[in-house]
PDB file of C-alpha atoms in Angstrom:
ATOM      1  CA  UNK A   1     106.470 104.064 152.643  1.00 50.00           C
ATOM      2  CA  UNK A   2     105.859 101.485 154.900  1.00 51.00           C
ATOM      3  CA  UNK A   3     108.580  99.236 157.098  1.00 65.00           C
ATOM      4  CA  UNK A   4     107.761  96.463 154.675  1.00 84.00           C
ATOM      5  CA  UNK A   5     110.686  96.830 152.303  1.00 97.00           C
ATOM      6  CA  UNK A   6     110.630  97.782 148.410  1.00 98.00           C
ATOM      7  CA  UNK A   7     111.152  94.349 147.275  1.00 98.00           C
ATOM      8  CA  UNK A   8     108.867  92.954 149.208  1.00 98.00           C
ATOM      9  CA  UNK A   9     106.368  94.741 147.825  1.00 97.00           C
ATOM     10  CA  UNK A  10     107.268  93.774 144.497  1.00 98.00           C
ATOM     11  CA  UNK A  11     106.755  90.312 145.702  1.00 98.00           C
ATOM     12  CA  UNK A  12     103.225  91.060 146.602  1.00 97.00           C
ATOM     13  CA  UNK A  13     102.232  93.047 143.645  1.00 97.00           C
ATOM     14  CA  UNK A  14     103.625  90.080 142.044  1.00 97.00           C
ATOM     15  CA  UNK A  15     101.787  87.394 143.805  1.00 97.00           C
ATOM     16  CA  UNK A  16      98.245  89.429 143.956  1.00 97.00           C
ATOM     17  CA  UNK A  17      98.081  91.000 140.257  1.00 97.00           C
ATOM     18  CA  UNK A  18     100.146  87.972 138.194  1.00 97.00           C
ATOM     19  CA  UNK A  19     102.279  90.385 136.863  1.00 98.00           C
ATOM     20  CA  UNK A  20     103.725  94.320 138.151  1.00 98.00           C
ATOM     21  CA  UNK A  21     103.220  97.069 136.462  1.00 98.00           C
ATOM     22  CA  UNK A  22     106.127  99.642 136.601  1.00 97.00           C
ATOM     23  CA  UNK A  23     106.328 102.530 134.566  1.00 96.00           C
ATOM     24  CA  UNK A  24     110.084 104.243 133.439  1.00 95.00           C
ATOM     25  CA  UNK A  25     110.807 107.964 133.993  1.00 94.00           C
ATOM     26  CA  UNK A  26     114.106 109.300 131.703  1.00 91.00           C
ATOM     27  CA  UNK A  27     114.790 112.429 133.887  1.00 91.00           C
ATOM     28  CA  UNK A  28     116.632 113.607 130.445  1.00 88.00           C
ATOM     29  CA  UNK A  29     113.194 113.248 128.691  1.00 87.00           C
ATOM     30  CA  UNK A  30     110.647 114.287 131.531  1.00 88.00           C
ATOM     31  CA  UNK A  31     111.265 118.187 132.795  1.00 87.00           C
ATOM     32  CA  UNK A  32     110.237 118.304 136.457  1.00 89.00           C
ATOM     33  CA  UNK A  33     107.075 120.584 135.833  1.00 90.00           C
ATOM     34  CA  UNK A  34     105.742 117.815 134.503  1.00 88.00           C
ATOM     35  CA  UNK A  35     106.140 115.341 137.300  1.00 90.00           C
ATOM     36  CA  UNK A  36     103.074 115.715 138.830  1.00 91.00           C
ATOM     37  CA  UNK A  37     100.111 115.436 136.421  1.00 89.00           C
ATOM     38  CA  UNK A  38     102.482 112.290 134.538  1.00 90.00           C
ATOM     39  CA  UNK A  39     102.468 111.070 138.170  1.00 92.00           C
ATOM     40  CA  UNK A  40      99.082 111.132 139.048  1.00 91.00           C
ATOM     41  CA  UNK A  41      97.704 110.258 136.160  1.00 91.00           C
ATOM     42  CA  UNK A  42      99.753 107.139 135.743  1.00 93.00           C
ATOM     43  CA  UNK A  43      98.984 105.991 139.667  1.00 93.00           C
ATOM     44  CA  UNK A  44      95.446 106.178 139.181  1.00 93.00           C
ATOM     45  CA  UNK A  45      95.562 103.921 136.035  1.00 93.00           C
ATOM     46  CA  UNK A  46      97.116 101.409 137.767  1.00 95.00           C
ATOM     47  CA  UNK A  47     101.005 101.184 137.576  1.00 96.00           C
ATOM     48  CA  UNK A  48     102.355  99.727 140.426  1.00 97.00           C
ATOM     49  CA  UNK A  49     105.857 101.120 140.965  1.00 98.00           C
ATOM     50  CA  UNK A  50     108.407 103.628 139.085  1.00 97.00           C
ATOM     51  CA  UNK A  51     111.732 103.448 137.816  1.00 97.00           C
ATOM     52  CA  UNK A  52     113.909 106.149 137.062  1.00 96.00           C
ATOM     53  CA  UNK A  53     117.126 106.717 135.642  1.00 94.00           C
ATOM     54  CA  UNK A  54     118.974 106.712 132.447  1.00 87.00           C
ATOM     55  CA  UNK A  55     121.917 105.167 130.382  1.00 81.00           C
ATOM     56  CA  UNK A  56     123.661 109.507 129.991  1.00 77.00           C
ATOM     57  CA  UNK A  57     121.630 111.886 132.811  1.00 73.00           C
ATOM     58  CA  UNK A  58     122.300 115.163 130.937  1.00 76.00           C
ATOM     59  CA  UNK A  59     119.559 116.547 133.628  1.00 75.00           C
ATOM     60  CA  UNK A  60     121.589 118.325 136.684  1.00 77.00           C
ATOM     61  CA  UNK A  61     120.744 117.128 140.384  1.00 89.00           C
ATOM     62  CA  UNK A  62     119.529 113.799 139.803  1.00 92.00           C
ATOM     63  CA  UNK A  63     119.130 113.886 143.885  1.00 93.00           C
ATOM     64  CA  UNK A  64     116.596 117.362 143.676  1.00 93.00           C
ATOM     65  CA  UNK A  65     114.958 115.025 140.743  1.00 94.00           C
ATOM     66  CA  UNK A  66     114.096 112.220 143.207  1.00 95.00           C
ATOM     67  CA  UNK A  67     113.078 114.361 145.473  1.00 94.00           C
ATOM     68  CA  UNK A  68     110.329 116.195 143.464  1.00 92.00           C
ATOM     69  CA  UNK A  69     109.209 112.740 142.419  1.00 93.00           C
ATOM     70  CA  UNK A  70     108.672 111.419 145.544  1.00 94.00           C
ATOM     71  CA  UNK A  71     106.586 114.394 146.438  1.00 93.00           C
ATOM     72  CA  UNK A  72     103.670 113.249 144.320  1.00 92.00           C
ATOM     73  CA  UNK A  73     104.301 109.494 144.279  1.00 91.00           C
ATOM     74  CA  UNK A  74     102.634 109.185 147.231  1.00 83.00           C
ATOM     75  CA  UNK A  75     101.911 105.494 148.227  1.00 90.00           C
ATOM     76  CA  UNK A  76     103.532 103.947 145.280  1.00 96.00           C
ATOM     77  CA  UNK A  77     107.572 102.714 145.570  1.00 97.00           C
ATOM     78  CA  UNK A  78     110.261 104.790 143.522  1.00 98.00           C
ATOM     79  CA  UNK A  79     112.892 102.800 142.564  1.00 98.00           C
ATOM     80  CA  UNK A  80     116.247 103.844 141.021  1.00 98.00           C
ATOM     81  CA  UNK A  81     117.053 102.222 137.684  1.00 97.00           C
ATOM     82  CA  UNK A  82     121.114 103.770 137.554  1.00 95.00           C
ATOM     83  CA  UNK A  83     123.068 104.123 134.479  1.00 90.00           C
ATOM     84  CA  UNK A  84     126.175 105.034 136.524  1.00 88.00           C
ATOM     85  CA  UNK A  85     127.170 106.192 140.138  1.00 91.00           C
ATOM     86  CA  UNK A  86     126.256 109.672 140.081  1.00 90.00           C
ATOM     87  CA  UNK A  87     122.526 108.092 139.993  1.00 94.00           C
ATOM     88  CA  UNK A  88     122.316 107.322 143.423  1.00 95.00           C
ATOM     89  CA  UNK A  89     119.366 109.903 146.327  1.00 96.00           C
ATOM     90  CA  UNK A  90     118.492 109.072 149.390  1.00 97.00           C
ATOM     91  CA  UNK A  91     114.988 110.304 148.700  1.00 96.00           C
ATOM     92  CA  UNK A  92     114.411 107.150 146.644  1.00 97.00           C
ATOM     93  CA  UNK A  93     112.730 104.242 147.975  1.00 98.00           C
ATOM     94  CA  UNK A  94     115.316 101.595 146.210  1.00 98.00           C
ATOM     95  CA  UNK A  95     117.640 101.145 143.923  1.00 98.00           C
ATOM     96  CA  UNK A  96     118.009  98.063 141.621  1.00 98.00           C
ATOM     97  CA  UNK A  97     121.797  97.144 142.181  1.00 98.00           C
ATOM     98  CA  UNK A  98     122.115  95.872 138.858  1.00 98.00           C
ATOM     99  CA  UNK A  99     124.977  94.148 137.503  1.00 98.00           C
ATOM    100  CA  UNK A 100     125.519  93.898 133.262  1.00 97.00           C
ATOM    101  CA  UNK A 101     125.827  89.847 133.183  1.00 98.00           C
ATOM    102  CA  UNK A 102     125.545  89.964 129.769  1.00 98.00           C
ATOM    103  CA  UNK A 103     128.627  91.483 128.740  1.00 97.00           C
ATOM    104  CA  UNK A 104     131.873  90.922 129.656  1.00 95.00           C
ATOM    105  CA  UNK A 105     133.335  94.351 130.901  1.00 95.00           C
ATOM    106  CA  UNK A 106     134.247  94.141 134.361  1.00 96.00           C
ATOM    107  CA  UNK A 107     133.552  97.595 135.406  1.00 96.00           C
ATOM    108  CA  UNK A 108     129.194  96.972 134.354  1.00 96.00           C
ATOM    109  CA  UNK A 109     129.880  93.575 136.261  1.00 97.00           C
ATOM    110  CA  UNK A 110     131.478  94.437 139.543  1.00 97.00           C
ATOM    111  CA  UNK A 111     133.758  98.123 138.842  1.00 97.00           C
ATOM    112  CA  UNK A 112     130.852 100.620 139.148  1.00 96.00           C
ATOM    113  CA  UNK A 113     129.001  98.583 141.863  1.00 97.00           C
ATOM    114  CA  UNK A 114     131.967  98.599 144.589  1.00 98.00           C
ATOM    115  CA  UNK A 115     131.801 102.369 144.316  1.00 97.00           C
ATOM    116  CA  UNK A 116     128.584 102.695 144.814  1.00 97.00           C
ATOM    117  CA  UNK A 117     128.413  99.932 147.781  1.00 98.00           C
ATOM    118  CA  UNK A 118     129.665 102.277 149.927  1.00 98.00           C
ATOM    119  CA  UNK A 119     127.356 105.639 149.166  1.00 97.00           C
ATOM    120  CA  UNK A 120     124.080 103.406 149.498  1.00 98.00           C
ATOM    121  CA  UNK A 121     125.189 102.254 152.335  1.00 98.00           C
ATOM    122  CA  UNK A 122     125.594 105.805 153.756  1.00 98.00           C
ATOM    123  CA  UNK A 123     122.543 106.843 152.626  1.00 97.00           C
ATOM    124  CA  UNK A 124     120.240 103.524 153.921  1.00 97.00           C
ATOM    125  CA  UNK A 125     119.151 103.059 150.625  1.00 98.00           C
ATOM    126  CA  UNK A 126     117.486  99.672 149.712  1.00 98.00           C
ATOM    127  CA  UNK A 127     119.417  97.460 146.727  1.00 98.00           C
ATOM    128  CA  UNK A 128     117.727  95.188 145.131  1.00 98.00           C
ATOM    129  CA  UNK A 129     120.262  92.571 143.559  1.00 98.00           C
ATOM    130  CA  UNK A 130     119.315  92.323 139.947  1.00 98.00           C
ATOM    131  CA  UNK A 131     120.994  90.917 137.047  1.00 98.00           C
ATOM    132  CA  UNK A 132     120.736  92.984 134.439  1.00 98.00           C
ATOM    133  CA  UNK A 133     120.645  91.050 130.435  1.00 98.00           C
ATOM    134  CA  UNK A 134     120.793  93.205 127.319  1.00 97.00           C
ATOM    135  CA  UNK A 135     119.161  91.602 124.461  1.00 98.00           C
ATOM    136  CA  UNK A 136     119.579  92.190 120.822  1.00 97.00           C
ATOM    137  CA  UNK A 137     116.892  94.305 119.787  1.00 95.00           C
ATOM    138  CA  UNK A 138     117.397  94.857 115.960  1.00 92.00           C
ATOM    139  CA  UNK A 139     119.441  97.935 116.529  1.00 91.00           C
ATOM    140  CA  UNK A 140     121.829  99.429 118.484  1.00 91.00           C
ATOM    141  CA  UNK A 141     120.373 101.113 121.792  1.00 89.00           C
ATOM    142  CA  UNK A 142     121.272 103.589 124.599  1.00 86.00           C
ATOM    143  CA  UNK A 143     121.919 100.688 126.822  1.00 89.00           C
ATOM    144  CA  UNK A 144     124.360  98.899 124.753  1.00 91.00           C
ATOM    145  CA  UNK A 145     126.603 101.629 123.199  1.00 90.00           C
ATOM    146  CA  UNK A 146     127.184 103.309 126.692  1.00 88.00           C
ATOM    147  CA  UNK A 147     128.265 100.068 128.260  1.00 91.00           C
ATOM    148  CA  UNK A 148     130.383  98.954 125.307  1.00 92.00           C
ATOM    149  CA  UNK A 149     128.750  95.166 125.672  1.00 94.00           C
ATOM    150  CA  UNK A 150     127.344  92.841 122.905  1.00 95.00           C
ATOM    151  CA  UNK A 151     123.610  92.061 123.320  1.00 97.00           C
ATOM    152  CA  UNK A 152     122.693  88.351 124.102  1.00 98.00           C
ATOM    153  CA  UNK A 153     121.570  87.053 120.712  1.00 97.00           C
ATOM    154  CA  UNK A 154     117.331  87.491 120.630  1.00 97.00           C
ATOM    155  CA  UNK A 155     117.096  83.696 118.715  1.00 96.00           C
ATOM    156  CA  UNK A 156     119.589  81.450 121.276  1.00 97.00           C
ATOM    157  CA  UNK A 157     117.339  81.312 124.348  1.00 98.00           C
ATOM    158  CA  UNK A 158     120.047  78.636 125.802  1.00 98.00           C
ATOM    159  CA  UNK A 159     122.714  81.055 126.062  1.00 98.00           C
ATOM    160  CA  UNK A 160     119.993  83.630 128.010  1.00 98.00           C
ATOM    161  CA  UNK A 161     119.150  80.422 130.109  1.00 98.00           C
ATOM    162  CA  UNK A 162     122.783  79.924 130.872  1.00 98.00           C
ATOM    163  CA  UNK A 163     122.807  83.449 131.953  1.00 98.00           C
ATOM    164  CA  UNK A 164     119.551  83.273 133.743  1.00 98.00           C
ATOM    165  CA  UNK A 165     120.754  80.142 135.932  1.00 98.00           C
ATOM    166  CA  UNK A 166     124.036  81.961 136.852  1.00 98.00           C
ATOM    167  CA  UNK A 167     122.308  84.773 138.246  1.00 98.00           C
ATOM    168  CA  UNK A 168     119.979  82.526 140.250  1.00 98.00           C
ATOM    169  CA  UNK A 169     123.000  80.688 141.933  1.00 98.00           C
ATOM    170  CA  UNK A 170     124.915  84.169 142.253  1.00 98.00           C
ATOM    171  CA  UNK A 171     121.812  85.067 144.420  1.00 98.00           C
ATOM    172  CA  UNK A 172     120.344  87.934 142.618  1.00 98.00           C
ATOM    173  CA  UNK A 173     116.823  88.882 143.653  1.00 98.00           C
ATOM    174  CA  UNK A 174     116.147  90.051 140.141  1.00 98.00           C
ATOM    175  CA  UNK A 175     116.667  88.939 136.566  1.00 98.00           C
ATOM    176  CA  UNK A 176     115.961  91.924 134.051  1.00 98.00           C
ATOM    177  CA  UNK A 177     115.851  91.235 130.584  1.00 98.00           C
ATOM    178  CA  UNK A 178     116.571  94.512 128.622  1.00 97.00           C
ATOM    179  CA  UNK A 179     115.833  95.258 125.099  1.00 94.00           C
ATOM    180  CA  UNK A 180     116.950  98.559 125.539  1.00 85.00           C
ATOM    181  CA  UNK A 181     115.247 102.283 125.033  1.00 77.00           C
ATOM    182  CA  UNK A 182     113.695 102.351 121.782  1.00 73.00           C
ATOM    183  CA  UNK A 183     114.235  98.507 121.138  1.00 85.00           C
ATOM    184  CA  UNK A 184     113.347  98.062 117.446  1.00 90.00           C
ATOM    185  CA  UNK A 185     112.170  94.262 118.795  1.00 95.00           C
ATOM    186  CA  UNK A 186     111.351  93.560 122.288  1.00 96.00           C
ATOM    187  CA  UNK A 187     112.008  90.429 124.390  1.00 97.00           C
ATOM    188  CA  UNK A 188     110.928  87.143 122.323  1.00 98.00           C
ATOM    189  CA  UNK A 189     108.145  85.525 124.240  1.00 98.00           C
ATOM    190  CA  UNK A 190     109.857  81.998 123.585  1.00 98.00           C
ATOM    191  CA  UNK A 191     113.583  83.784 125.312  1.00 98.00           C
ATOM    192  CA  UNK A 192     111.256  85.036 128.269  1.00 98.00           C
ATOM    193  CA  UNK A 193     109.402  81.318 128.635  1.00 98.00           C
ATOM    194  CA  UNK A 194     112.813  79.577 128.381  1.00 98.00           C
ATOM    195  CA  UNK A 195     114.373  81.415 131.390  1.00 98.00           C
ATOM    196  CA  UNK A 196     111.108  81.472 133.571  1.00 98.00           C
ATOM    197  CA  UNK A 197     110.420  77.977 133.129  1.00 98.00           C
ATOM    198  CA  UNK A 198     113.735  77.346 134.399  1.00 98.00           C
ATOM    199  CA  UNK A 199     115.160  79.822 137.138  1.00 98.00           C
ATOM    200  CA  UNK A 200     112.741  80.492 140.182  1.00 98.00           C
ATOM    201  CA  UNK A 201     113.537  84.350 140.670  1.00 98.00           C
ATOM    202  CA  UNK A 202     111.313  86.801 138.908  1.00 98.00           C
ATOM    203  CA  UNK A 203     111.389  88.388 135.554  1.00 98.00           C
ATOM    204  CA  UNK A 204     111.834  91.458 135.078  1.00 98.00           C
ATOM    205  CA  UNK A 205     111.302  92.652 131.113  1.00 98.00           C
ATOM    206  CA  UNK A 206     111.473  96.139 129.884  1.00 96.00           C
ATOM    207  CA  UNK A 207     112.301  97.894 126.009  1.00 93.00           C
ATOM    208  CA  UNK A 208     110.415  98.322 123.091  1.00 92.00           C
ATOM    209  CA  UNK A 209     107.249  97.516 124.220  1.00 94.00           C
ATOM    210  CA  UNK A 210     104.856  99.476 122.239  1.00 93.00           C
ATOM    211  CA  UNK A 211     101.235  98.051 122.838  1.00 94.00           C
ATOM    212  CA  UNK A 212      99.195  96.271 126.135  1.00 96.00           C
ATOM    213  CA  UNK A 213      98.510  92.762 123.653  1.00 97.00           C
ATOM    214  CA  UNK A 214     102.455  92.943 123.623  1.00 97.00           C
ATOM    215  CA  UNK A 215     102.502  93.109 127.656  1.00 97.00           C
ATOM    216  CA  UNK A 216     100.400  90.552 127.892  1.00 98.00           C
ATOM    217  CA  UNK A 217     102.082  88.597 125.919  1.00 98.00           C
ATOM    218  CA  UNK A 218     105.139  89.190 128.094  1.00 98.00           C
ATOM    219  CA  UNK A 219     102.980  87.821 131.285  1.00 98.00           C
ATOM    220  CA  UNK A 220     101.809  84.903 129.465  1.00 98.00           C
ATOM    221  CA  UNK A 221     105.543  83.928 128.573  1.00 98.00           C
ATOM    222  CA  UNK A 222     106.660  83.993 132.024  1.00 98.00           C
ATOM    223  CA  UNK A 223     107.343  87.930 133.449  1.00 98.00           C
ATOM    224  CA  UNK A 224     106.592  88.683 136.321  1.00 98.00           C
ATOM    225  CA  UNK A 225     107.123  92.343 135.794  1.00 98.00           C
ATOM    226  CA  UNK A 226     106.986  94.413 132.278  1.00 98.00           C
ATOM    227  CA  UNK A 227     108.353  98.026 132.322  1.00 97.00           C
ATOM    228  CA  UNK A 228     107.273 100.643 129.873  1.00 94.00           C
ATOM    229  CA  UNK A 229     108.680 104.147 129.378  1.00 85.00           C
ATOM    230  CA  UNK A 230     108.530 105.832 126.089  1.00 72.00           C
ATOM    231  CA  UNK A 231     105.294 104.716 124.495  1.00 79.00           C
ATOM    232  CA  UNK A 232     103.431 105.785 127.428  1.00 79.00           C
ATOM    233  CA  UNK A 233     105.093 109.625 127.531  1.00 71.00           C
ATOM    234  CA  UNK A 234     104.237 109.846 124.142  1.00 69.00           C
ATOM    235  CA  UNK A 235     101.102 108.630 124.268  1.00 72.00           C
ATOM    236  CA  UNK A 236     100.561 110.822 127.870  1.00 72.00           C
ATOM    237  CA  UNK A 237      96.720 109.489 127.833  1.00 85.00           C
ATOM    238  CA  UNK A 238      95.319 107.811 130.855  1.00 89.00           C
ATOM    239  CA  UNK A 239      92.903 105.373 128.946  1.00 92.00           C
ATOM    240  CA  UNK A 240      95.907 104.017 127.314  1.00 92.00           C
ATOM    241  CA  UNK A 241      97.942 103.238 130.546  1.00 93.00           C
ATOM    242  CA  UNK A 242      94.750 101.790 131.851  1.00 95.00           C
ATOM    243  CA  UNK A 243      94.855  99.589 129.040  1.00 95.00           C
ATOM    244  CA  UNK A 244      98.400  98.104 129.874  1.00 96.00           C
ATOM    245  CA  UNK A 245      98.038  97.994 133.245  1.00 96.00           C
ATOM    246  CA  UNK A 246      94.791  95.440 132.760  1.00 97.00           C
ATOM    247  CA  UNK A 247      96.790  93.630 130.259  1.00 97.00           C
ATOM    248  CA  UNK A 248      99.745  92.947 132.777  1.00 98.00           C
ATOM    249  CA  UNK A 249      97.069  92.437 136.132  1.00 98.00           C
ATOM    250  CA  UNK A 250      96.118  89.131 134.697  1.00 89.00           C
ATOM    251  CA  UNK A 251      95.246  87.775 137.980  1.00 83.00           C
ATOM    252  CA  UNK A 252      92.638  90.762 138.239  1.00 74.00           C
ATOM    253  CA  UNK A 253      90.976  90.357 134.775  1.00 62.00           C
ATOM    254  CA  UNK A 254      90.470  86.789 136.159  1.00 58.00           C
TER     255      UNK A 254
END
């Protein structure tokens, strides 16, 4: 990596392509063996930057799991996306320090970060201040049993403004608007164009994103980021990553 940091990379990506591209690794759901060839394949089609992490980590040495990553990553940032504070390596490039605005349990809000403060600290590890925003998704996900919040209602856009605008005057870097792992529904369009026409921070939005008309769609509304996971594992085809990643470079397809 270069001295440039993480986020200001984003913030490139960002301004040259439209829209980022990053692409979400579940260590619990990708063995490391298959790392490499997921890795490569998925650089060369054109996502920008990789998150992993996971609301349980069943998979043992999350740290030996960033490191293998990073081995093949090459040029391209790997960013933590932590469900908890045993989700923390050194060997990543950043870590979204994301705090569950949504909800209203003080341990997603401010609990788990103070004892993590302390080990990325240690370890010189970049945090990216993000808000973090669960959204009702038509069904219970990962994301919202584990942290034991209520997802902001998918139909109210002014309460996910309300949230949106405290985030921007807490200073977050970050708003990310979750619909969770497996969303039945992803992020409305007309939520996403609500908060981005009012807050000036990017958008992060991730969760049951199944198909690249739907990313665009996304970018058109107002992301500045979309993050896909599961469809593209499943899928595991290059042509089809290629596919998203044009739909969310909108600047390029200019």
């Amino acid at each position: 990596m270069s001295l440039t940091s993480v986020y200001q990379r984003l913030l490139e990506i960002m301004k040259k392509r439209g829209a980022g591209f990053l692409m979400l690794i579940d260590p619990d759901k990708t063995a490391p063996e298959h790392l490499p060839s997921l890795i490569e394949k998925a650089s060369q089609a054109g996502v920008d930057a990789f998150l992993v992490g996971g609301s349980l980590l069943l998979t043992p040495d999350f740290d030996r799991y960033i490191q293998t990553f990073k081995q093949y990553s090459q040029d391209k940032p790997v960013i933590i996306f932590p469900g908890g504070v045993h989700q923390i390596s050194a060997h990543a490039d950043a870590i979204l320090f994301l705090s569950l605005i949504s909800g209203r349990n003080a341990d997603h809000l401010v609990g788990t970060q103070v004892q993590a403060s302390p080990i990325i600290h240690s370890l010189k590890l970049e945090p990216i201040s993000t808000a973090y925003l669960l959204i009702e998704s038509g069904q219970v996900t990962s994301a919202e049993f584990m942290s034991g919040t209520r997802p902001l209602p998918r139909h109210k856009p002014e309460i996910a403004v309300a949230h949106a605008l405290t985030a921007q005057y807490f200073g977050f870097k970050l708003i990310y608007l979750e619909g969770g792992s497996g969303a039945k529904f992803s992020v409305p369009p007309t939520l996403i164009k609500a908060i981005s026409s009012t807050v000036e921070i990017p958008i992060i939005v991730g969760g049951g994103i199944r198909t690249p008309e739907e990313a665009a769609e996304k970018v058109e509304a107002g992301a500045s980021f979309v993050v896909t996971g599961t469809i593209l594992e499943a899928q595991n085809d290059s042509a089809f990553i290629r596919e998203f990643a044009s739909a969310i470079h909108q600047k390029e397809n200019d």
